[in-house]
Short mmCIF file of C-alpha atoms and ligand atoms in Angstrom, two decimals:
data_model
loop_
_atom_site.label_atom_id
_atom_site.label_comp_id
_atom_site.label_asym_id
_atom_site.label_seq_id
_atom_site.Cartn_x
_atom_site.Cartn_y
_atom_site.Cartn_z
CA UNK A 7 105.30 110.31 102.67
CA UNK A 8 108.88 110.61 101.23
CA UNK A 9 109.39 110.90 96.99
CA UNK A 10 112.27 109.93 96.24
CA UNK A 11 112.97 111.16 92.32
CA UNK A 12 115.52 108.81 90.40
CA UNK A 13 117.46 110.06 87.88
CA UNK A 14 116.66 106.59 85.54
CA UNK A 15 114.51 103.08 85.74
CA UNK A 16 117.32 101.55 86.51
CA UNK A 17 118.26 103.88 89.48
CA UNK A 18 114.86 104.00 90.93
CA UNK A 19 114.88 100.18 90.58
CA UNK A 20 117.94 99.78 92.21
CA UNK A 21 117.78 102.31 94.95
CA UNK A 22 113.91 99.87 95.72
CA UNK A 23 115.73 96.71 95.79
CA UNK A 24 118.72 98.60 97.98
CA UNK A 25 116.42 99.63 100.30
CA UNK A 26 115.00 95.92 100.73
CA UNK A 27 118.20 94.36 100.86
CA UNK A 28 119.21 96.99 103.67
CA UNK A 29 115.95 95.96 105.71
CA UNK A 30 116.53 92.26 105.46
CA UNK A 31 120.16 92.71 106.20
CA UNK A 32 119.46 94.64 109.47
CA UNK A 33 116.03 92.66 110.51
CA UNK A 34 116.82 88.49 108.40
CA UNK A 35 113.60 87.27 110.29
CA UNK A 36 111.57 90.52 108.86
CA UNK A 37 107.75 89.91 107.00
CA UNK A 38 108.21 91.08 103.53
CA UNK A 39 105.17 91.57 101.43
CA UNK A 40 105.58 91.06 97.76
CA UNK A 41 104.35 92.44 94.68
CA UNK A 42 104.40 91.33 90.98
CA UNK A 43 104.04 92.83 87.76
CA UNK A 44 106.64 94.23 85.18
CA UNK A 45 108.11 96.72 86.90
CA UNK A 46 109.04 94.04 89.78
CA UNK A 47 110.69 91.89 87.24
CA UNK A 48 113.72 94.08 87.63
CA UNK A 49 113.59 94.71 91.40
CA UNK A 50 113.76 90.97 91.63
CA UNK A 51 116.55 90.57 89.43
CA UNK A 52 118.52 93.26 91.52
CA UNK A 53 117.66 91.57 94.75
CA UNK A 54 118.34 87.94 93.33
CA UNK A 55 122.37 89.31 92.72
CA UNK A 56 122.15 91.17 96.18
CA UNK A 57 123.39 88.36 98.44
CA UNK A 58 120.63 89.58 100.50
CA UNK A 59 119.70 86.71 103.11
CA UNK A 60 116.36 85.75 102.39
CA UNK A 61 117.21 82.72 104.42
CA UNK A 62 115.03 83.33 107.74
CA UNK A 63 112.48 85.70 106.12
CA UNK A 64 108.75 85.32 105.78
CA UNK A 65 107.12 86.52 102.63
CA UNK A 66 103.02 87.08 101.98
CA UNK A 67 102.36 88.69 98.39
CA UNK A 68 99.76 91.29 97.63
CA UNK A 69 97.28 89.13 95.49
CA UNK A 70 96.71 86.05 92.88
CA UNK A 71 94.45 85.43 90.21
CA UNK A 72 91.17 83.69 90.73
CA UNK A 73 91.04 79.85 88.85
CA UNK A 74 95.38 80.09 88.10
CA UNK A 75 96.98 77.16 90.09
CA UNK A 76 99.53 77.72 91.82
CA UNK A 77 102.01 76.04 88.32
CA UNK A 78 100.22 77.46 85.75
CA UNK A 79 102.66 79.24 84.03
CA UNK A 80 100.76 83.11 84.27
CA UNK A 81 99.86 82.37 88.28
CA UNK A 82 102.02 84.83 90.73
CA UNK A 83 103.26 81.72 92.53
CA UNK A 84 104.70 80.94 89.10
CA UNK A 85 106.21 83.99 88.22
CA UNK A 86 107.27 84.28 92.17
CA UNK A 87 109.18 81.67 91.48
CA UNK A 88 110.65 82.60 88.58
CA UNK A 89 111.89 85.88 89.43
CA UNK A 90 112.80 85.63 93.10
CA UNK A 91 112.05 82.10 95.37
CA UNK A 92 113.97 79.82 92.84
CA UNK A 93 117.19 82.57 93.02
CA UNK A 94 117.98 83.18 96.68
CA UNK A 95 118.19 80.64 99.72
CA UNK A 96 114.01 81.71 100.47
CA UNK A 97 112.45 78.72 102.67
CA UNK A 98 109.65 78.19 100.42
CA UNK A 99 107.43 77.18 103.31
CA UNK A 100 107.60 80.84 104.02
CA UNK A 101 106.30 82.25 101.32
CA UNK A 102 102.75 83.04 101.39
CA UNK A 103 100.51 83.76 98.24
CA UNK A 104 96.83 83.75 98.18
CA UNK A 105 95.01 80.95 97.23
CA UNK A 106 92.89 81.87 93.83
CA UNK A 107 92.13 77.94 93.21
CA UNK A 108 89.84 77.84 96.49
CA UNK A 109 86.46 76.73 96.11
CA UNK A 110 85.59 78.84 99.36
CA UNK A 111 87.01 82.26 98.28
CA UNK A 112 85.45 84.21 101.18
CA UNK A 113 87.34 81.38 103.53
CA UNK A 114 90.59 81.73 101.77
CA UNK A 115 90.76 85.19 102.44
CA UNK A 116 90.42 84.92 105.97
CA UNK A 117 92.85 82.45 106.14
CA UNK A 118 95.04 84.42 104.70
CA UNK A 119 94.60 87.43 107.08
CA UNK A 120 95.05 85.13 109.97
CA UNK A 121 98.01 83.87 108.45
CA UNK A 122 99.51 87.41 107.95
CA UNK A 123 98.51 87.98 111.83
CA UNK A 124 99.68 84.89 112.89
CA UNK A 125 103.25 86.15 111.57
CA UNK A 126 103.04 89.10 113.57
CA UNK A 127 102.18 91.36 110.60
CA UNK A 128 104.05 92.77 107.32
CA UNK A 129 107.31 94.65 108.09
CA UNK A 130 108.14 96.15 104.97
CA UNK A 131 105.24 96.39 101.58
CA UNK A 132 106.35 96.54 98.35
CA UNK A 133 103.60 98.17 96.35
CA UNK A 134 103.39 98.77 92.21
CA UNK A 135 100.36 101.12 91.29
CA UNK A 136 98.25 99.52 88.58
CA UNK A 137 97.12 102.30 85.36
CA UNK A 138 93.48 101.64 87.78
CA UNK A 139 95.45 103.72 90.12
CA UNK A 140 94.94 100.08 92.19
CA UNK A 141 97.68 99.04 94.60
CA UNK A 142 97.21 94.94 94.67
CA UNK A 143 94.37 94.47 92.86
CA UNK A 144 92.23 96.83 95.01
CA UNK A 145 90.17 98.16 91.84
CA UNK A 146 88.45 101.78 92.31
CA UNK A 147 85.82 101.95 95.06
CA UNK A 148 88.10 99.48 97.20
CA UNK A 149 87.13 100.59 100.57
CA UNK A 150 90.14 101.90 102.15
CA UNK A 151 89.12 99.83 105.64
CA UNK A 152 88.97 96.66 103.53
CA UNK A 153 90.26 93.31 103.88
CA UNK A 154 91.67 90.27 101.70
CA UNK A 155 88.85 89.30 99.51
CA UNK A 156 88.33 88.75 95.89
CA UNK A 157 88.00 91.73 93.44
CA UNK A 158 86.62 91.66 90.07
CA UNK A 159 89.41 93.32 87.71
CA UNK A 160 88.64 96.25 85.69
CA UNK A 161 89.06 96.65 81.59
CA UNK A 162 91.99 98.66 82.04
CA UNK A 163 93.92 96.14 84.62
CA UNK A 164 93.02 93.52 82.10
CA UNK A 165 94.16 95.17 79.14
CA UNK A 166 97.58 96.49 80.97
CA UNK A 167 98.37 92.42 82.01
CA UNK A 168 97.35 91.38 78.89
CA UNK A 169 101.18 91.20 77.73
CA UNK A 170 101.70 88.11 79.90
CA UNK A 171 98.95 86.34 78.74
CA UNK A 172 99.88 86.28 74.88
CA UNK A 173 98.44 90.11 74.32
CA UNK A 174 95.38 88.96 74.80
CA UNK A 175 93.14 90.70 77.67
CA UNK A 176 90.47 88.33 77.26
CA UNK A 177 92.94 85.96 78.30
CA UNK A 178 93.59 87.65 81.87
CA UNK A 179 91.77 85.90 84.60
CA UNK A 180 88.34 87.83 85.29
CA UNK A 181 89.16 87.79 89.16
CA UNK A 182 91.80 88.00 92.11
CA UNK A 183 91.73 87.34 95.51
CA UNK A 184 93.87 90.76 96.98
CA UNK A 185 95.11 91.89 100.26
CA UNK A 186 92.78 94.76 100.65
CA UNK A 187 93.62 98.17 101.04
CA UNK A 188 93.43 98.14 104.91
CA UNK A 189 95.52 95.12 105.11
CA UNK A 190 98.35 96.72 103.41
CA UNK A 191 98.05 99.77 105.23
CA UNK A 192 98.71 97.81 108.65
CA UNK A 193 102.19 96.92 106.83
CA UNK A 194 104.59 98.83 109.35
CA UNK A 195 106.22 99.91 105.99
CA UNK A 196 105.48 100.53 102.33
CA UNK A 197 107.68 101.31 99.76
CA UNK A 198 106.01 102.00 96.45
CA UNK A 199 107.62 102.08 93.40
CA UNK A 200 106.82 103.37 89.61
CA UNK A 201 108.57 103.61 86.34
CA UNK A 202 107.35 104.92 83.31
CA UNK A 203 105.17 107.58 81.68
CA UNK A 204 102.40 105.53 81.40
CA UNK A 205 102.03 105.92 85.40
CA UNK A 206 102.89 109.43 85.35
CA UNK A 207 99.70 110.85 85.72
CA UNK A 208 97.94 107.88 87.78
CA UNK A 209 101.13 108.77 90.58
CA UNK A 210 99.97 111.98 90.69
CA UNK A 211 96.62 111.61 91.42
CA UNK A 212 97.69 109.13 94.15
CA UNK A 213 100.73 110.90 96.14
CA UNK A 214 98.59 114.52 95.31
CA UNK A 215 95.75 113.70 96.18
CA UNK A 216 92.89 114.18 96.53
CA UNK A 217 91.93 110.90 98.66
CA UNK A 218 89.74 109.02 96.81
CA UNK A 219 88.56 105.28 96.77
CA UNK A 220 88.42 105.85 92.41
CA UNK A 221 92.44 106.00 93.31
CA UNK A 222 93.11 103.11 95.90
CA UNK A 223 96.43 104.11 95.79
CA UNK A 224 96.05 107.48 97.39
CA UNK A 225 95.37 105.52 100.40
CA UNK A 226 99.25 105.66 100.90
CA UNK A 227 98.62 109.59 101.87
CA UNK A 228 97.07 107.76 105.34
CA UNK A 229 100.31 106.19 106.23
CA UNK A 230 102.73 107.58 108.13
CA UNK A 231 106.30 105.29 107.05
CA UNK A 232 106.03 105.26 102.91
CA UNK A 233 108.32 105.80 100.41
CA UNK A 234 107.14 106.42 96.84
CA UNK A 235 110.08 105.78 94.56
CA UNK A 236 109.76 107.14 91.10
CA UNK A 237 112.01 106.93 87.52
CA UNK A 238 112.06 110.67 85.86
CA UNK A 239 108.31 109.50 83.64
CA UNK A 240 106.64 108.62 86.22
CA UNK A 241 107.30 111.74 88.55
CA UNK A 242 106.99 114.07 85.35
CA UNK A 243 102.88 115.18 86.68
CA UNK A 244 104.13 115.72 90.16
CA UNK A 245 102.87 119.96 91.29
CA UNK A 246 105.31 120.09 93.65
CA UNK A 247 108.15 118.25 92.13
CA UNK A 248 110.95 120.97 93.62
CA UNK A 249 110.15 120.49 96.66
CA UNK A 250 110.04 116.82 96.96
CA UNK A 251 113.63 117.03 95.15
CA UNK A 252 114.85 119.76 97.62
CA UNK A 253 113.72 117.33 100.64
CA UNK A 254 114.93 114.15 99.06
CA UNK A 255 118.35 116.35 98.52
CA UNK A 256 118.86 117.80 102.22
CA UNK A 257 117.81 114.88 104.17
CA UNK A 258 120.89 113.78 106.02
CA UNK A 259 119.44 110.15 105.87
CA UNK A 260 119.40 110.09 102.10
CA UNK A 261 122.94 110.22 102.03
CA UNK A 262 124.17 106.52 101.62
CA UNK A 263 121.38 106.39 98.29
CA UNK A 264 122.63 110.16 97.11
CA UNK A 265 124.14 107.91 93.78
CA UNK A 266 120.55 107.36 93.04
CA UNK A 267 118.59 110.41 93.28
C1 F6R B 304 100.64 92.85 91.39
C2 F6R B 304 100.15 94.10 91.92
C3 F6R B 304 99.80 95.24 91.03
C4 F6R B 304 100.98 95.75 90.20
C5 F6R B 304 100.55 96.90 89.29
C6 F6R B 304 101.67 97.42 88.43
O1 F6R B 304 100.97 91.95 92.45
O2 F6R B 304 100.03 94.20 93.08
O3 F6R B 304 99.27 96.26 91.82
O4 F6R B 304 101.99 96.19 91.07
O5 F6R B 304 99.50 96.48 88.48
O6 F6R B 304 102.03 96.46 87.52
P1 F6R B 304 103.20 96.71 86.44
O7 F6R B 304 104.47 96.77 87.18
O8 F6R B 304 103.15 95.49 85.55
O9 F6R B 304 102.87 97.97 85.74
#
């Protein structure tokens, strides 16, 4: 695992959507995976102004609420949409989400792993971490071996999407269908990214350890090509801080994103 520390939100947001940009730039017919959420908002707005060619790329994202369709206004194809597929030259017959208006949820999900496999599998993984410590929606006691399936969401994943649904966490759907978290670790890549002090101590218990289902995020210890790219906040419960600041600082490959860390 590499930490990169960014000196602001708007570096560590910047140096993400770089780092996506770079990918699709070298590798246009790459599989992205997608996440949502707030902190997303921005990456999306980087990468929209990029000129990144989205053109020939494939895109599957992490999860979508159970009973949204696909135009309701608070579903993730919506806000997909909205942030990214409406901006850049995306085929949208590319773009993958799951489907959450299924009748057959436990058949959805398997389509959707077949379609992931059918594309040859996810390149490159963007990943938020939820204050459930959940990467998608994988709530705690998400097996780490598991698959795309539907997930009931907890209190405090309600109450933290409740801003897009009026402030209201009664409002939040109760359900989503999710990659799980051994679909996302077969991504050849992940690249997760938090802002904020509000994650500050949910990042440490994943990239510290110890590895624990209650933290499906700590999962990310198991893979061996992740970056963890964190704002000042978020990194501020890290133990061993110095050193992940003296690697990030001496690693010759670093160089071309030194403006960031
Ligand atoms: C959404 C997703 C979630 C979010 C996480 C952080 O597709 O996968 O894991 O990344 O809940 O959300 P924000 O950025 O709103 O704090």
């Amino acid at each position: 695992m590499e930490i990169l520390l960014c000196n602001s939100r708007a570096d560590a947001v910047a140096l993400t959507a770089e780092l996506i940009a770079a990918r699709l730039r070298a590798t246009p017919a790459m599989v992205l995976g997608l996440a949502t959420g707030r902190t997303m908002e921005e990456v999306y707005d980087h990468l929209a102004t990029s000129g990144a060619p989205f053109d020939q790329c494939t895109t599957f994202n992490l999860d979508e609420y159970v009973g949204l369709p696909p135009d309701h206004p608070q579903s993730y194809a919506t806000y997909m949409r909205q942030y990214l597929f409406d901006r850049v030259d995306i085929d949208i017959s590319r773009t993958h989400l799951p489907d959450g208006m299924a009748e057959d949820l436990v058949a959805a999900a398997r389509d959707y792993e077949r379609r992931i496999a059918a594309a040859g599998g996810i390149d490159l993984q963007l990943l938020g971490i939820g204050a459930s410590g959940h990467i998608g929606f994988n709530e705690p006691l998400s097996a780490f071996r598991s698959r795309t399936r539907d997930k009931i969401l907890t209190p405090t994943t309600r109450e933290q999407n409740a801003g897009m649904f009026g402030g209201d966490p009664a409002q939040v759907p109760k359900r989503a269908l999710t990659m799980g978290v051994g679909t996302i670790l077969d991504s050849r890549e992940l690249i997760l990214l938090a802002c904020g002090s509000a994650k500050a101590d949910v990042v440490a218990r994943a990239v510290e350890g110890p590895l624990t289902s209650r933290i499906s995020a700590s999962a990310i210890q198991l893979h061996t090509s992740c970056k963890v790219i964190l704002d000042a906040e978020a990194a501020a419960e890290l133990q061993d801080i110095d050193y992940y600041r003296f690697v990030a600082r001496n690693e010759e490959k670093w160089d071309p994103y030194r403006q960031y860390l």
